[in-house]
Structures are given as C-alpha cells and as structure tokens.
Short mmCIF file of C-alpha atoms in Angstrom, two decimals:
data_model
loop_
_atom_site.label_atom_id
_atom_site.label_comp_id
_atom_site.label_asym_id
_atom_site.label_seq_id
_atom_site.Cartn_x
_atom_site.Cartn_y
_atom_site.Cartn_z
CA UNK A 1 -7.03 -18.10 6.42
CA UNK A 2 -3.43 -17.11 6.62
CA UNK A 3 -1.45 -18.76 3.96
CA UNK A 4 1.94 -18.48 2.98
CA UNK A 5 2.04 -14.91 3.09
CA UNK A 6 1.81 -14.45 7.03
CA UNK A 7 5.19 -15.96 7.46
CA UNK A 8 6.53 -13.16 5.30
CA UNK A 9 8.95 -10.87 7.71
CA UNK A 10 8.74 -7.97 5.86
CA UNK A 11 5.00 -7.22 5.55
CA UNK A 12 4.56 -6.62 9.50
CA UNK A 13 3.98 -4.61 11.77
CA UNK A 14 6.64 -1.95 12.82
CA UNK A 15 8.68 -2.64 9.48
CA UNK A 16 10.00 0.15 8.55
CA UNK A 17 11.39 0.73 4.84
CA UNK A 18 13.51 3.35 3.82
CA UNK A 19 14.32 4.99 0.33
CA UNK A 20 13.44 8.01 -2.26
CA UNK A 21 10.52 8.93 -4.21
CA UNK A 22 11.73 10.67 -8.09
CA UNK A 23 9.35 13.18 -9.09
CA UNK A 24 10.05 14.89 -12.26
CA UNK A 25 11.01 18.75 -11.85
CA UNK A 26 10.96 20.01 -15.34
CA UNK A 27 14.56 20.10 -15.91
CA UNK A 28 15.54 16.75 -14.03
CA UNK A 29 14.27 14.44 -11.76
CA UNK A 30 14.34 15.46 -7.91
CA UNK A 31 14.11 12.43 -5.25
CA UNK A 32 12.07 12.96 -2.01
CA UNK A 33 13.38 10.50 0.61
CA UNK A 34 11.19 8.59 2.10
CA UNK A 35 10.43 6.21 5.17
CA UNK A 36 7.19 4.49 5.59
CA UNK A 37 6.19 2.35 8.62
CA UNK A 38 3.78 -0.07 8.47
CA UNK A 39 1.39 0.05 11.23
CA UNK A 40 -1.27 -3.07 10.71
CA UNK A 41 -1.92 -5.66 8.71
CA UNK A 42 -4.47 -7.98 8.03
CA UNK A 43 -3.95 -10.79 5.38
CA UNK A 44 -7.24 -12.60 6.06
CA UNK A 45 -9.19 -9.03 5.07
CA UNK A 46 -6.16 -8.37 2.63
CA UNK A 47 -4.93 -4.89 4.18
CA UNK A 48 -2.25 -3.14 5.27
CA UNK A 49 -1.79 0.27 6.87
CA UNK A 50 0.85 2.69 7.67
CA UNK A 51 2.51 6.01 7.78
CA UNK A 52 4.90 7.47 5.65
CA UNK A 53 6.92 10.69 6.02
CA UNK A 54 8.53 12.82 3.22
CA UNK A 55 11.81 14.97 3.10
CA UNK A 56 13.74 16.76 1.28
CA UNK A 57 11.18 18.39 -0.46
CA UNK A 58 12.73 22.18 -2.07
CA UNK A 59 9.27 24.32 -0.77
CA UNK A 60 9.24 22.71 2.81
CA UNK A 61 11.88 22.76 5.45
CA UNK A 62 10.19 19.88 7.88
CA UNK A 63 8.80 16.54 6.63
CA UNK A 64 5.40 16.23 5.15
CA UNK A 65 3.94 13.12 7.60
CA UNK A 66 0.64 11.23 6.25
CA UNK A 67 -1.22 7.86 7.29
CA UNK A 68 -2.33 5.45 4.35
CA UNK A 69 -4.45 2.24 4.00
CA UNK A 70 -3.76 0.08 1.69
CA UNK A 71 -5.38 -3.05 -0.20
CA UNK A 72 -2.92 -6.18 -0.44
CA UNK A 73 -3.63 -7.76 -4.56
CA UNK A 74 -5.10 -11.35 -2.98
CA UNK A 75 -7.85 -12.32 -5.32
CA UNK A 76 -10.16 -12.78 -2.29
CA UNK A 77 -10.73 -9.29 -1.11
CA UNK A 78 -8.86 -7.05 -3.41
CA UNK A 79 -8.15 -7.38 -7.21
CA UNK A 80 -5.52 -5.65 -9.76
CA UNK A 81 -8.47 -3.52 -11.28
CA UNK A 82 -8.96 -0.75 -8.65
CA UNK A 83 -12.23 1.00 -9.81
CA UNK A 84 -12.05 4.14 -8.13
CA UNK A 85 -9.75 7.23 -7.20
CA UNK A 86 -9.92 7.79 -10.98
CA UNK A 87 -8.33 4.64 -12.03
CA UNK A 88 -10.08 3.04 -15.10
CA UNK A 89 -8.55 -0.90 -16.11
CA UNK A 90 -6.48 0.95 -18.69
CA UNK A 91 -4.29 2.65 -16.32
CA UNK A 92 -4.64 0.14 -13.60
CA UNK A 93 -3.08 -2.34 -16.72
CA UNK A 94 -0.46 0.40 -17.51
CA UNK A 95 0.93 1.04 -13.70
CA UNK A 96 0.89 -2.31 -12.65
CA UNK A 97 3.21 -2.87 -16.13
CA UNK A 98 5.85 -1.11 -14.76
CA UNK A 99 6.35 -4.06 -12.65
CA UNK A 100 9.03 -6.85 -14.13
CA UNK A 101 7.02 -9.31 -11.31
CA UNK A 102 3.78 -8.56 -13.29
CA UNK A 103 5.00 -9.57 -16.77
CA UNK A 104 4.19 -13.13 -16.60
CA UNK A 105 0.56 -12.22 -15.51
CA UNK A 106 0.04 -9.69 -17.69
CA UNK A 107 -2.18 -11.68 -20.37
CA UNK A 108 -4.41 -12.98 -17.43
CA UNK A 109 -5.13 -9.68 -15.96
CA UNK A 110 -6.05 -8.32 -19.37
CA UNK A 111 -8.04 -11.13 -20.15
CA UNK A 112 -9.58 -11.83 -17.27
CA UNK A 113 -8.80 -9.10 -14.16
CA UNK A 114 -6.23 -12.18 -13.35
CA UNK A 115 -8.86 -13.35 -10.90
CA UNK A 116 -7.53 -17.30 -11.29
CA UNK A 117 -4.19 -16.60 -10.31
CA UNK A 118 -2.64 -18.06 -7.56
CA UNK A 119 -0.92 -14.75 -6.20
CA UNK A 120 0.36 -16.55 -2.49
CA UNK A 121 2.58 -18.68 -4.83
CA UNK A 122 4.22 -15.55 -6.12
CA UNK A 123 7.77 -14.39 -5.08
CA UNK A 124 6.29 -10.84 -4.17
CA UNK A 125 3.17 -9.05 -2.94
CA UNK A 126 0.95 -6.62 -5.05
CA UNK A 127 -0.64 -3.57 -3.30
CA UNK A 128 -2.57 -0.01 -3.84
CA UNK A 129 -1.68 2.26 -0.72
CA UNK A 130 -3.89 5.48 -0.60
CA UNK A 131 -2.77 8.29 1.52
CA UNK A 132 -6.00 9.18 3.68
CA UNK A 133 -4.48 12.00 5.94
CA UNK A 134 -1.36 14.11 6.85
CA UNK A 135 -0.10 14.02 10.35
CA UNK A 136 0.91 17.43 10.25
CA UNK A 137 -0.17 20.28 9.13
CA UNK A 138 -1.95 20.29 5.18
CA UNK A 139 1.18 21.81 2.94
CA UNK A 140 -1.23 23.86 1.31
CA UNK A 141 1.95 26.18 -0.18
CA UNK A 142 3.88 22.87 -1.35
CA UNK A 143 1.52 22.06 -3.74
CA UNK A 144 1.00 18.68 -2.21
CA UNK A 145 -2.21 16.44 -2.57
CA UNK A 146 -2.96 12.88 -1.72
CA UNK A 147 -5.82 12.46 -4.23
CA UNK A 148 -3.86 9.78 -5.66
CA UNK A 149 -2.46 6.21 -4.93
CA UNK A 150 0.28 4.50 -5.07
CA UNK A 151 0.40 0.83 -6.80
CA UNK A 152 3.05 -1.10 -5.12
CA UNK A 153 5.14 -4.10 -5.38
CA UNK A 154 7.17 -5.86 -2.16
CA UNK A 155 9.63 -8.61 -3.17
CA UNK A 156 9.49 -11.28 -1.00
CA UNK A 157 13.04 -12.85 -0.51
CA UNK A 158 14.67 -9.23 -0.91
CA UNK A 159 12.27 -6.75 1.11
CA UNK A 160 12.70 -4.52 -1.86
CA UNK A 161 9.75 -2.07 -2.09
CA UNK A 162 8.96 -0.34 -5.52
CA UNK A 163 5.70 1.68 -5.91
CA UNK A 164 4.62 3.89 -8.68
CA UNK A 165 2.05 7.00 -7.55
CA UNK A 166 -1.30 7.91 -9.58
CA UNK A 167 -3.06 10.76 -9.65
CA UNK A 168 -4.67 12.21 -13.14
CA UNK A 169 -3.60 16.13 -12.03
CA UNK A 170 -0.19 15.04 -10.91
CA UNK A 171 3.18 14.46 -12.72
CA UNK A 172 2.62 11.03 -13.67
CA UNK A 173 4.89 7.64 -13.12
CA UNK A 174 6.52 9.02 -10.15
CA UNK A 175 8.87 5.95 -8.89
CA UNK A 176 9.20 5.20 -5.04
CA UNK A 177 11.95 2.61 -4.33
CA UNK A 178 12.85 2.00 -0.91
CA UNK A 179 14.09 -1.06 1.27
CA UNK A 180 13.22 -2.87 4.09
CA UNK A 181 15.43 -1.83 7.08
CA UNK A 182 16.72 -4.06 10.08
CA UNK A 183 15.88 -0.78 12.39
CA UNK A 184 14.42 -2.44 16.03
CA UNK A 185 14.94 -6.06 14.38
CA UNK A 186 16.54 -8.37 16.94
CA UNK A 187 17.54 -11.98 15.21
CA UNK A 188 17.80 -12.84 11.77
CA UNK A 189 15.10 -12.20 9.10
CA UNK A 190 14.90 -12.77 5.61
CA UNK A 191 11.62 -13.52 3.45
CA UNK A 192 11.79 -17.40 3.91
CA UNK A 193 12.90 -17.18 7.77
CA UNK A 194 12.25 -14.72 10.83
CA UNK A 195 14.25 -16.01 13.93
CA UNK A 196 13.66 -14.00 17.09
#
C-alpha cells in the first residue's frame, strides 16, 4: 500500500546523492567523499537498495565500491530497534538521537519502540543501510570492514541525506552527509512535486 511516501522524488531509483563521510583520524577528522546510488526500492516491503562508492581515502588510490540493502523505519516491516549486527536498543536509542528529526519521537521510541507512530506523516524518512558486498576488490590493506551499518535520515522537502555508521570495533559516530543531486534528472523535482 503505497502511501505518501511513493510520491517522494528523492527515494528512487537512479537517485544519486553526493557528499563526504568524517571519520576521525586521531589528530583531526578526515572526510571520505562519497556518492551512493540507489538502485531499488520497495515501500510496500519497506526497502531500499543501492551502491555506494568511497574516495579519497589516504591508504587507497582508487575508490572502495560496495552494494548495500537497506530497511526503510515504516512501522509495518521495519522498526527503530534493529536487533542484530550488534545493535542492542541502547545504541539503536543513542544513533538514532543524533537526529534533530527524531527529537520529538524520542519518548515514544523509548517507551514503546515508537511502534504507534505515524512515520508517513513525517517530513523525512528513517533508514538502516548495511553494506553486504564490495564491488571491487576486498581492501584488505585499508583496514576497511562493512560489519557495521549505517542509521540514516533523508529529509523530505530538502533531499538532504545524513547517516551516522555503527560498528562496535570501528571509530564510532562517523557522520555521512551528502545531498541529493539533479545528475540524469530531466524536469523539475522537489519533495512535494516531480514533473517529468
């Protein structure tokens, strides 16, 4: 039953979104950029799939290319507590925090995993992408893993993209922010309209 999130323009096929991961390096912060592509999606099973290619990474001299599924946060099929990939309620609670969208729910989701919420009504879409494969080679010497997930966060109106990555052996909190881009879009699009 597609509701009011199937008209959005920016969760769709071929979108791509474009931006920089910050990953703490010790001394300072160093930001991986970053383009993802979203390959499928499926609001009535409540997921999403894509790719997503890293650069700029000091140890490598070519991009680090993986494929990801993800679960969109609908309260049909998918919920805010993840239960697995290491992810107890506590740090599901913590990461999805980081989120000014998920302030107002906050007290439901502790309370009560949120699961009464209305999330279609909401000016943004919740998600948990988890990489399942690189492309390319396995950067073995990189240090690179994909053991973790990322909990994510697409505003609606603005295509804005924020996503925090979680992985209990990694550096923790590291911030993706990226955009949606008008690459291969023909027409106008916004979040409320997509004229073709």
């Amino acid at each position: 039953m597609p509701g009011v999130r199937a008209s959005l323009g920016f969760l769709r096929p071929g979108q791509l979104f474009e931006g920089n991961q910050e990953v703490d390096g010790g001394q300072q912060e160093v930001p991986y950029k970053v383009d993802v592509r979203v390959l499928g999606v499926s609001f009535e099973e409540g997921t999403v799939c894509g790719s997503l290619e890293l650069s700029g990474i000091p140890s490598m001299t070519i991009p680090i290319n993986t494929f990801w599924e993800g679960e969109i946060i609908d309260n049909r099929n998918n919920f805010f507590f993840t239960k697995q990939w290491g992810a107890n309620d506590c740090i599901d609670l913590g990461h999805w925090s980081l989120f000014s969208q998920f302030q107002p729910l906050r007290s439901d989701v502790k309370a009560t995993g949120g699961k009464g919420l209305n999330l279609d009504e909401l000016d943004c879409i919740f998600m948990r992408w988890k990489e399942v494969q690189f492309i390319d080679k396995r950067p073995l010497h990189a240090g690179l893993t994909i053991a973790g997930f990322y909990y994510m966060c697409l505003d609606r109106t603005s295509g804005q993209l924020e996503g925090f990555y979680f992985d209990p052996v990694s550096v923790p909190f590291q911030r993706m922010l990226l955009q949606a881009s008008m690459e291969d879009c023909f027409g106008f699009q916004s979040g409320a309209y997509d004229l073709r």
